[in-house]
Short mmCIF file of C-alpha atoms and ligand atoms in Angstrom, two decimals:
data_model
loop_
_atom_site.label_atom_id
_atom_site.label_comp_id
_atom_site.label_asym_id
_atom_site.label_seq_id
_atom_site.Cartn_x
_atom_site.Cartn_y
_atom_site.Cartn_z
CA MET A 10 17.45 12.12 18.43
CA VAL A 11 18.52 9.16 16.21
CA LYS A 12 20.22 7.05 17.77
CA GLN A 13 22.25 4.00 17.02
CA LEU A 14 21.60 0.45 18.12
CA ASN A 15 24.48 -2.10 18.15
CA GLN A 16 23.27 -6.25 18.46
CA GLU A 17 22.70 -6.29 21.67
CA GLU A 18 19.80 -3.50 22.25
CA LEU A 19 17.91 -4.90 18.79
CA GLN A 20 17.98 -8.18 20.54
CA LYS A 21 16.13 -6.54 23.90
CA VAL A 22 13.51 -4.41 22.18
CA VAL A 23 12.79 -7.30 20.17
CA ASN A 24 12.15 -9.65 23.77
CA SER A 25 10.24 -6.96 24.98
CA VAL A 26 7.76 -7.01 22.11
CA PRO A 27 4.69 -9.58 23.31
CA MET A 28 4.54 -12.48 22.24
CA LEU A 29 1.48 -13.46 19.38
CA SER A 30 -1.66 -15.77 20.83
CA PRO A 31 -0.79 -18.78 21.28
CA SER A 32 -4.19 -19.01 18.33
CA ALA A 33 -2.58 -17.26 16.63
CA SER A 34 0.95 -18.42 16.73
CA GLN A 35 -0.49 -22.12 15.60
CA LEU A 36 -3.08 -21.08 12.90
CA ILE A 37 0.65 -19.46 11.51
CA GLN A 38 1.69 -22.68 11.74
CA ILE A 39 -0.62 -24.87 10.79
CA THR A 40 -0.99 -22.51 7.11
CA SER A 41 1.97 -22.67 5.95
CA GLN A 42 2.82 -26.02 6.15
CA ALA A 43 1.57 -27.25 2.92
CA ASP A 44 -0.16 -30.28 3.47
CA HIS A 45 -2.47 -29.24 5.85
CA ASP A 46 -6.27 -28.07 5.19
CA LEU A 47 -9.59 -26.07 6.43
CA MET A 48 -10.18 -28.55 9.09
CA ASP A 49 -7.04 -27.34 10.74
CA VAL A 50 -7.20 -24.61 11.33
CA ILE A 51 -12.35 -24.79 12.09
CA ASP A 52 -10.18 -26.82 14.87
CA LEU A 53 -8.21 -24.85 16.02
CA VAL A 54 -10.39 -21.74 15.80
CA ARG A 55 -13.19 -24.04 18.37
CA THR A 56 -10.62 -24.04 21.25
CA ASP A 57 -10.68 -20.29 21.08
CA ALA A 58 -13.66 -18.67 21.73
CA SER A 59 -13.24 -15.09 21.56
CA LEU A 60 -11.29 -15.52 18.65
CA THR A 61 -14.88 -17.55 17.62
CA ALA A 62 -16.62 -14.42 18.33
CA ARG A 63 -15.00 -11.76 16.41
CA VAL A 64 -14.65 -14.10 13.45
CA LEU A 65 -18.56 -14.83 13.46
CA LYS A 66 -18.76 -11.56 14.24
CA ILE A 67 -17.16 -9.94 11.47
CA VAL A 68 -18.44 -12.54 8.36
CA ASN A 69 -21.79 -10.76 9.54
CA SER A 70 -20.90 -7.34 9.06
CA ALA A 71 -22.21 -4.94 6.46
CA ALA A 72 -18.90 -5.54 4.84
CA PHE A 73 -20.34 -8.89 3.13
CA GLY A 74 -23.09 -8.32 2.90
CA LEU A 75 -24.98 -11.87 3.66
CA ILE A 76 -28.51 -12.39 3.18
CA ASN A 77 -28.93 -15.20 6.54
CA THR A 78 -26.14 -14.28 8.93
CA ILE A 79 -23.98 -17.89 9.40
CA THR A 80 -24.02 -18.41 12.70
CA SER A 81 -21.31 -22.28 12.29
CA ILE A 82 -17.62 -21.68 12.92
CA ASP A 83 -16.92 -24.25 10.53
CA ARG A 84 -19.02 -22.29 7.62
CA ALA A 85 -18.00 -18.89 8.04
CA ILE A 86 -14.37 -20.11 8.19
CA SER A 87 -15.41 -21.66 4.95
CA TYR A 88 -17.06 -18.73 3.08
CA LEU A 89 -13.70 -15.67 5.11
CA GLY A 90 -10.76 -18.75 3.78
CA GLU A 91 -8.70 -18.99 6.30
CA ARG A 92 -6.10 -16.30 5.44
CA ILE A 93 -8.73 -13.66 6.77
CA ILE A 94 -9.10 -15.71 9.70
CA VAL A 95 -5.38 -15.16 10.52
CA GLY A 96 -5.23 -11.66 9.04
CA ILE A 97 -7.76 -11.32 12.35
CA ALA A 98 -6.15 -13.91 14.83
CA VAL A 99 -2.70 -11.81 13.57
CA GLY A 100 -4.98 -8.07 13.76
CA ASP A 101 -6.53 -9.28 17.54
CA SER A 102 -3.19 -10.44 19.05
CA ALA A 103 -0.46 -7.71 18.12
CA GLY A 104 -2.66 -5.01 16.60
CA LYS A 105 -1.03 -2.83 19.35
CA LEU A 106 2.98 -2.80 16.73
CA PHE A 107 0.30 -2.80 13.39
CA GLU A 108 -1.44 0.39 14.40
CA LYS A 109 1.08 1.94 16.47
CA GLU A 110 2.04 5.71 14.26
CA LEU A 111 5.89 5.63 12.84
CA SER A 112 6.72 8.68 13.72
CA GLY A 113 10.48 8.26 12.56
CA TYR A 114 8.50 7.58 8.50
CA GLU A 115 6.12 10.56 9.88
CA SER A 116 3.31 8.03 9.10
CA ALA A 117 -0.19 7.90 11.16
CA GLY A 118 -1.48 5.38 13.68
CA GLY A 119 -3.01 2.48 11.37
CA ASP A 120 -1.36 3.56 8.28
CA LEU A 121 1.45 0.36 8.95
CA TRP A 122 -1.75 -1.83 9.08
CA LYS A 123 -3.60 -0.55 6.47
CA HIS A 124 0.37 -0.54 4.06
CA ASP A 125 0.41 -3.87 5.27
CA LEU A 126 -2.98 -5.33 4.48
CA ARG A 127 -2.56 -3.87 0.90
CA THR A 128 0.48 -6.07 -0.38
CA ALA A 129 -1.05 -9.53 2.24
CA ILE A 130 -4.07 -8.75 -0.91
CA ALA A 131 -1.77 -7.97 -3.77
CA ALA A 132 0.09 -9.69 -3.27
CA ARG A 133 -2.32 -12.41 -3.66
CA GLU A 134 -3.47 -11.43 -6.64
CA VAL A 135 -0.12 -11.52 -7.48
CA VAL A 136 0.36 -15.37 -7.20
CA THR A 137 -3.40 -16.26 -8.61
CA GLN A 138 -3.86 -14.28 -11.26
CA SER A 139 0.19 -14.57 -12.49
CA GLY A 140 -0.62 -18.56 -12.39
CA VAL A 141 2.94 -18.64 -10.16
CA ASP A 142 2.24 -21.98 -8.18
CA ILE A 143 2.61 -20.94 -4.52
CA SER A 144 -0.03 -20.90 -1.84
CA SER A 145 -2.01 -17.79 -2.35
CA GLU A 146 -3.19 -17.97 1.50
CA LEU A 147 0.83 -18.22 2.30
CA ALA A 148 1.15 -15.14 0.20
CA PHE A 149 -1.58 -13.02 1.81
CA THR A 150 0.04 -14.24 5.02
CA ALA A 151 3.36 -12.70 4.27
CA GLY A 152 2.22 -9.73 3.27
CA LEU A 153 0.57 -8.77 6.70
CA LEU A 154 3.52 -9.63 7.87
CA HIS A 155 6.72 -8.51 6.30
CA ASP A 156 6.53 -4.66 7.16
CA ILE A 157 6.74 -5.12 10.75
CA GLY A 158 10.50 -4.47 11.83
CA LYS A 159 8.99 -0.99 10.96
CA SER A 160 7.41 -0.83 14.95
CA ILE A 161 10.78 -2.00 16.35
CA ILE A 162 13.30 0.76 14.48
CA SER A 163 10.81 4.23 13.72
CA ASP A 164 11.21 4.50 17.61
CA TYR A 165 14.88 5.46 16.82
CA LEU A 166 14.42 6.67 13.41
CA HIS A 167 12.49 9.43 15.05
CA GLY A 168 13.37 12.67 13.95
CA SER A 169 16.19 11.63 11.13
CA VAL A 170 13.43 11.75 7.98
CA THR A 171 15.00 14.68 6.68
CA ASP A 172 18.20 13.23 6.80
CA ALA A 173 17.03 10.11 5.34
CA VAL A 174 15.32 11.61 1.79
CA GLU A 175 18.47 13.86 1.64
CA MET A 176 20.70 10.72 2.13
CA ILE A 177 18.76 8.84 -0.99
CA THR A 178 17.67 11.98 -2.79
CA THR A 179 22.01 13.04 -3.33
CA ASP A 180 23.21 9.74 -3.72
CA GLU A 181 20.92 7.83 -6.89
CA ASP A 182 22.78 4.02 -5.97
CA LEU A 183 20.77 3.95 -2.19
CA ASP A 184 17.04 2.73 -0.89
CA TYR A 185 16.04 3.39 2.26
CA LEU A 186 16.77 0.38 3.28
CA ASP A 187 20.77 1.93 3.21
CA ALA A 188 19.76 5.62 5.05
CA GLU A 189 17.99 3.07 8.05
CA GLU A 190 21.52 1.60 8.21
CA LYS A 191 23.62 4.14 7.98
CA LEU A 192 21.04 6.22 10.39
CA VAL A 193 19.91 3.38 13.33
CA GLY A 194 22.46 0.36 11.91
CA PHE A 195 19.33 -1.99 11.30
CA ASP A 196 16.87 -1.34 8.41
CA HIS A 197 13.39 -2.63 9.08
CA THR A 198 14.00 -6.19 7.32
CA ARG A 199 16.82 -6.95 9.93
CA ALA A 200 14.53 -6.03 13.29
CA GLY A 201 12.06 -8.08 11.38
CA TYR A 202 13.99 -10.98 11.23
CA GLU A 203 15.02 -10.72 14.81
CA LEU A 204 11.01 -10.53 15.73
CA ALA A 205 10.33 -13.46 13.21
CA ARG A 206 12.47 -14.99 15.53
CA ALA A 207 11.02 -14.03 18.26
CA TRP A 208 8.08 -15.55 17.14
CA LYS A 209 8.80 -18.56 15.96
CA LEU A 210 7.76 -17.89 12.94
CA PRO A 211 8.39 -20.30 9.79
CA GLU A 212 11.43 -20.16 7.43
CA GLU A 213 9.91 -19.16 5.01
CA LEU A 214 7.87 -16.59 6.20
CA ALA A 215 11.12 -15.28 8.60
CA GLU A 216 13.41 -15.38 4.84
CA VAL A 217 10.11 -12.74 2.95
CA ILE A 218 10.66 -10.42 5.98
CA LEU A 219 15.09 -10.25 5.78
CA HIS A 220 14.99 -10.23 2.13
CA HIS A 221 11.51 -8.32 0.97
CA HIS A 222 13.69 -5.29 -0.60
CA GLU A 223 16.06 -7.98 -2.43
CA PRO A 224 14.51 -11.41 -2.87
CA ILE A 225 17.69 -11.85 -5.21
CA ASN A 226 18.91 -13.12 -1.77
CA ALA A 227 16.37 -15.35 -0.34
CA LYS A 228 16.84 -19.01 -0.20
CA GLU A 229 15.51 -20.08 -4.08
CA GLU A 230 13.61 -22.99 -2.14
CA TYR A 231 10.86 -18.98 -1.13
CA ARG A 232 12.54 -17.11 -3.60
CA ALA A 233 8.53 -16.82 -4.88
CA LEU A 234 7.39 -16.15 -2.41
CA VAL A 235 9.03 -13.43 -1.94
CA TYR A 236 9.21 -12.23 -4.79
CA ALA A 237 5.29 -12.60 -4.59
CA VAL A 238 5.84 -9.82 -1.53
CA HIS A 239 8.20 -7.69 -2.45
CA LEU A 240 5.72 -7.31 -5.69
CA GLY A 241 3.33 -6.51 -3.23
CA ASP A 242 4.67 -4.36 -0.79
CA ASN A 243 5.17 -1.83 -4.41
CA ILE A 244 2.23 -2.16 -5.51
CA ALA A 245 0.64 -1.08 -1.91
CA MET A 246 3.14 1.91 -2.33
CA MET A 247 2.12 2.60 -5.76
CA GLY A 248 -1.40 2.80 -4.59
CA GLY A 249 -0.74 5.73 -1.63
CA PHE A 250 -0.78 3.65 0.96
CA GLY A 251 3.51 3.40 2.90
CA THR A 252 4.00 4.40 6.12
CA GLY A 253 5.07 7.97 6.11
CA SER A 254 8.58 8.97 4.35
CA ASP A 255 10.08 5.21 2.35
CA SER A 256 7.20 4.80 0.37
CA MET A 257 7.73 4.41 -3.35
CA ARG A 258 11.74 5.11 -2.01
CA TYR A 259 13.05 0.96 -2.53
CA LYS A 260 14.94 -0.35 -5.48
CA LEU A 261 12.87 -3.49 -7.21
CA ASP A 262 14.27 -6.19 -8.03
CA PRO A 263 14.34 -7.03 -11.43
CA GLU A 264 15.29 -10.44 -11.40
CA TYR A 265 11.06 -10.73 -10.32
CA THR A 266 10.60 -11.24 -14.35
CA HIS A 267 11.98 -15.26 -13.83
CA TYR A 268 9.82 -15.88 -11.36
CA ILE A 269 6.54 -13.96 -11.77
CA ASN A 270 4.56 -13.88 -15.25
CA ILE A 271 3.05 -10.17 -15.17
CA GLY A 272 2.52 -7.89 -17.91
CA PRO A 273 0.81 -4.22 -17.66
CA LYS A 274 -2.73 -5.52 -18.49
CA THR A 275 -2.70 -8.17 -15.55
CA LEU A 276 -0.57 -5.52 -13.34
CA ALA A 277 -3.64 -2.97 -14.05
CA SER A 278 -5.93 -5.71 -13.71
CA ILE A 279 -3.90 -7.29 -9.95
CA MET A 280 -4.45 -3.04 -8.20
CA LEU A 281 -7.84 -2.10 -9.27
CA ASN A 282 -8.85 -5.55 -7.30
CA VAL A 283 -6.63 -4.75 -4.23
CA ASP A 284 -8.80 -1.24 -4.28
CA ILE A 285 -11.56 -3.45 -3.93
CA GLU A 286 -11.08 -5.70 -2.01
CA PHE A 287 -9.27 -3.72 0.74
CA GLU A 288 -12.16 -1.74 0.76
CA LYS A 289 -14.49 -5.13 1.51
CA LEU A 290 -11.00 -6.01 4.48
CA GLU A 291 -10.45 -2.51 5.93
CA SER A 292 -13.72 -1.89 7.01
CA SER A 293 -14.67 -5.31 7.93
CA PHE A 294 -11.51 -5.83 10.46
CA THR A 295 -8.78 -3.75 12.12
CA GLY A 296 -6.52 -3.91 14.38
CA SER A 297 -7.33 -2.13 17.05
CA GLY A 298 -10.84 -3.65 17.25
CA ASP A 299 -12.25 0.28 17.02
CA GLU A 300 -15.80 -1.00 16.65
CA ASN A 301 -15.73 -3.17 19.82
CA MET B 13 -12.75 26.85 5.90
CA GLY B 14 -14.64 23.02 3.78
CA GLN B 15 -11.88 20.53 2.86
CA ILE B 16 -12.84 18.93 -0.03
CA ILE B 17 -11.21 15.47 -0.01
CA LEU B 18 -10.50 13.27 -3.15
CA GLY B 19 -9.43 9.91 -2.33
CA VAL B 20 -8.33 7.09 -5.60
CA GLY B 21 -10.76 7.86 -8.06
CA ASP B 22 -12.26 10.34 -7.18
CA TYR B 23 -13.25 14.09 -8.37
CA GLY B 24 -14.51 17.07 -7.40
CA ALA B 25 -14.78 21.24 -7.57
CA SER B 26 -15.77 24.61 -5.75
CA ASN B 27 -15.65 27.76 -6.68
CA SER B 28 -16.02 27.96 -3.01
CA PRO B 29 -13.43 30.45 -2.06
CA ALA B 30 -12.92 29.16 1.55
CA ASP B 31 -12.66 25.36 -0.10
CA ASP B 32 -9.83 23.61 0.63
CA VAL B 33 -9.56 20.95 -2.51
CA LYS B 34 -6.94 17.93 -1.68
CA THR B 35 -5.98 14.17 -1.90
CA PHE B 36 -2.95 12.74 0.08
CA ALA B 37 -0.31 10.66 -1.35
CA LEU B 38 -0.70 9.69 -4.27
CA GLY B 39 2.03 7.86 -5.76
CA SER B 40 1.16 6.12 -9.09
CA CYS B 41 -1.35 7.66 -9.36
CA VAL B 42 -2.37 10.94 -11.03
CA SER B 43 -3.45 14.97 -9.96
CA VAL B 44 -4.94 16.56 -12.94
CA ILE B 45 -6.77 19.56 -11.93
CA PHE B 46 -7.97 22.01 -13.91
CA LEU B 47 -8.41 25.84 -12.54
CA ASP B 48 -10.99 28.37 -14.40
CA PRO B 49 -9.50 31.63 -13.61
CA LYS B 50 -13.78 33.50 -15.55
CA THR B 51 -16.07 31.23 -13.08
CA ARG B 52 -12.93 31.06 -10.63
CA THR B 53 -13.12 27.12 -10.60
CA ALA B 54 -11.17 24.38 -9.28
CA GLY B 55 -11.17 20.69 -10.16
CA MET B 56 -9.32 18.03 -9.36
CA ALA B 57 -9.48 14.50 -9.94
CA HIS B 58 -7.94 11.45 -9.07
CA VAL B 59 -6.98 8.99 -11.56
CA ALA B 60 -5.18 5.70 -11.08
CA LEU B 61 -4.68 3.90 -13.88
CA PRO B 62 -4.89 4.58 -17.74
CA ASP B 63 -7.54 2.79 -19.72
CA SER B 64 -10.75 1.85 -18.01
CA SER B 65 -11.28 -0.51 -21.16
CA ILE B 66 -10.12 -3.38 -17.91
CA ASN B 67 -13.49 -2.55 -16.24
CA LYS B 68 -15.51 -0.17 -17.63
CA ALA B 69 -18.73 -1.61 -14.52
CA LYS B 70 -15.66 -0.42 -11.72
CA ALA B 71 -15.80 2.93 -14.76
CA GLY B 72 -19.24 3.15 -15.10
CA GLU B 73 -19.16 3.66 -11.05
CA LYS B 74 -15.91 5.84 -10.66
CA PRO B 75 -15.49 7.45 -13.66
CA GLY B 76 -12.58 9.44 -12.18
CA TYR B 77 -10.51 5.66 -11.95
CA PHE B 78 -8.96 6.11 -15.68
CA ALA B 79 -7.61 8.73 -16.74
CA ASP B 80 -10.22 7.87 -20.05
CA THR B 81 -12.91 8.70 -18.15
CA ALA B 82 -12.01 11.32 -15.46
CA ILE B 83 -10.94 14.14 -17.74
CA PRO B 84 -14.89 14.04 -19.08
CA ALA B 85 -16.91 13.29 -15.95
CA LEU B 86 -14.18 16.27 -14.27
CA LEU B 87 -15.37 18.42 -17.10
CA ALA B 88 -18.81 18.17 -16.66
CA GLN B 89 -18.48 18.84 -12.98
CA MET B 90 -16.94 21.95 -13.88
CA ALA B 91 -19.51 22.59 -16.39
CA LYS B 92 -21.78 23.04 -13.49
CA PHE B 93 -20.21 26.36 -12.42
CA GLY B 94 -20.32 27.51 -15.21
CA CYS B 95 -17.02 26.70 -17.05
CA ASP B 96 -17.04 25.84 -20.45
CA LYS B 97 -17.63 22.02 -21.08
CA ARG B 98 -14.98 21.48 -23.73
CA GLY B 99 -12.45 22.74 -21.53
CA LYS B 100 -11.59 26.60 -23.65
CA GLY B 101 -9.35 28.94 -21.16
CA MET B 102 -8.51 26.65 -18.58
CA VAL B 103 -5.35 26.43 -16.90
CA VAL B 104 -4.05 22.81 -16.69
CA LYS B 105 -0.70 21.44 -14.20
CA LEU B 106 -0.36 17.84 -13.46
CA CYS B 107 1.15 16.77 -10.40
CA GLY B 108 2.42 12.64 -8.75
CA GLY B 109 2.44 9.38 -11.14
CA ALA B 110 5.89 8.94 -9.11
CA ASN B 111 7.59 5.11 -9.74
CA VAL B 112 9.18 2.82 -8.34
CA MET B 113 12.75 2.19 -9.25
CA ASP B 114 12.33 -0.19 -11.91
CA SER B 115 14.57 -1.46 -15.06
CA ASN B 116 12.17 -2.57 -16.92
CA ASP B 117 9.13 -1.12 -18.05
CA THR B 118 6.00 -3.34 -16.06
CA PHE B 119 5.90 -1.19 -12.43
CA GLN B 120 6.26 2.42 -14.95
CA ILE B 121 2.16 2.83 -13.82
CA GLY B 122 2.79 6.36 -13.23
CA LYS B 123 4.95 6.75 -16.68
CA ARG B 124 1.55 4.84 -18.21
CA ASN B 125 -0.74 7.48 -15.77
CA ALA B 126 0.37 10.04 -17.49
CA LEU B 127 0.95 9.84 -21.01
CA ALA B 128 -2.48 8.62 -20.66
CA ILE B 129 -4.18 11.51 -19.63
CA LYS B 130 -1.64 14.02 -21.54
CA LYS B 131 -3.29 12.20 -24.58
CA ILE B 132 -7.22 12.56 -23.95
CA LEU B 133 -6.04 16.52 -22.84
CA TRP B 134 -4.72 16.49 -26.05
CA SER B 135 -8.39 14.98 -27.75
CA TYR B 136 -9.21 18.33 -26.27
CA GLY B 137 -6.87 21.00 -27.40
CA MET B 138 -5.51 21.13 -23.99
CA GLY B 139 -2.04 21.11 -22.10
CA ALA B 140 -0.80 21.61 -19.14
CA VAL B 141 0.92 24.40 -18.65
CA ALA B 142 2.81 22.81 -15.31
CA GLU B 143 4.20 19.89 -13.70
CA ASP B 144 5.90 17.74 -11.12
CA LEU B 145 5.23 14.05 -12.36
CA GLY B 146 7.30 10.92 -12.43
CA LYS B 147 10.45 10.80 -9.39
CA ASN B 148 10.14 8.39 -6.50
CA PHE B 149 8.70 9.44 -4.40
CA SER B 150 4.81 9.66 -3.02
CA ARG B 151 3.21 13.33 -3.07
CA THR B 152 0.43 14.81 -1.22
CA VAL B 153 -1.14 18.33 -3.50
CA SER B 154 -3.74 20.86 -2.02
CA ILE B 155 -5.05 23.53 -3.43
CA SER B 156 -6.51 26.56 -2.17
CA VAL B 157 -9.46 27.68 -4.86
CA SER B 158 -9.59 31.35 -3.39
CA ALA B 159 -6.26 32.06 -4.73
CA GLY B 160 -6.00 28.97 -7.10
CA GLN B 161 -2.64 27.71 -5.69
CA ILE B 162 -1.82 25.01 -5.86
CA THR B 163 0.45 23.11 -2.87
CA LEU B 164 2.52 19.65 -3.00
CA SER B 165 4.27 17.76 0.09
CA SER B 166 6.20 14.98 0.63
CA PRO B 167 7.66 13.70 4.07
CA GLY B 168 11.29 14.74 4.81
CA LYS B 169 10.87 17.54 2.05
CA PRO B 170 10.37 21.43 2.80
CA ASN B 171 6.70 22.78 0.62
CA TRP B 172 5.97 23.21 -2.91
CA GLN B 173 4.09 25.11 -5.05
CA LEU B 174 3.00 24.08 -8.90
FE1 LIG C 428 9.59 -2.95 3.80
FE1 LIG C 429 6.60 -2.45 2.87
#
């Protein structure tokens, strides 16, 4: 049954979500600073034995097709890039949240992680292929976290899919966010933002989570990043990786053209690269770490 | 009963009455469906992009990915079941090609996919007799080979036939 939440209840649900592991949380902090370098990442990973082991296992997995085994963590991290390290740490520490079945969206377990990973890859491609002056690694991290609010409100949306779809089919001005808000009192961007604050995520990531469906409302200094994730999110859904009932049922913010320059050709090339990159990454790391 | 599941850029055909040919969650991708009443063969391609010129290597490895390479590949596959090489007598149906709610043109890949497919079909003298294209939701599509029947589904909507 659909159940309305008030602010206090939402807060309670958010507070019941486990914290990120210290490594994941610190990795996010470090990598969102503009002036960090890879050494900071390496030093941090070194302090976490199980993360080190995971990173080495992944870099040597078949997906990366290396001829010689990499045994040093420095080389593994510089080979994979910091975004992959953040992905591994977040997946390992909040895997349950990402892997859970979103029954409120009629979306199978694992769909959210795949959607987030596609969004992360696409957001990074958007940055590199458009040449916009923001960190492509940060765009990846932001993409990974953008929809985390769905796993918070999904249980409350249980049984609402037909109503939600009908609501936005009969009134074309509405999108899925409006449906969520009407049904449970909060949409997934708001729920995700509350979790971002509980997790003490850096401000730019919290802004992405809160405004990824309407970047125009984000703070000017973070707006280009929010647009990159916004486009990445839409590209993920267009590629067939949504999270069930809400897929493609959002508005594209037309103002993106003032921040990010992509035409049809670039978009096609981005979509193709997302498919190629996703195939490689999906098999190498999953939130559940199922091959362990 | 066999299920032939096609991923993005895959194509396949079957004449075994026990089979279903199926693809999941078409967003802007378009599913091209060929039904050959004479040999009772059903085929499908899951097309992601309109034009293979952006990456010839990918087109070589996965011809179903692009509209211009998918249709020849699917026809060749169906010819293996005794169908006409140029698609004569086949029933063509199209579905998918959804678009996000967008006021400018760049993100209308679904529309461009459908257009490219229709152009190529035209060059073979083929045309779709039924289509369910566009709008802003994802579609899962399944053909039952025995009945030549196409069923579509999308969360929150009752299933429908094409
Ligand atoms: Fe979202
Ligand atoms: Fe999303």
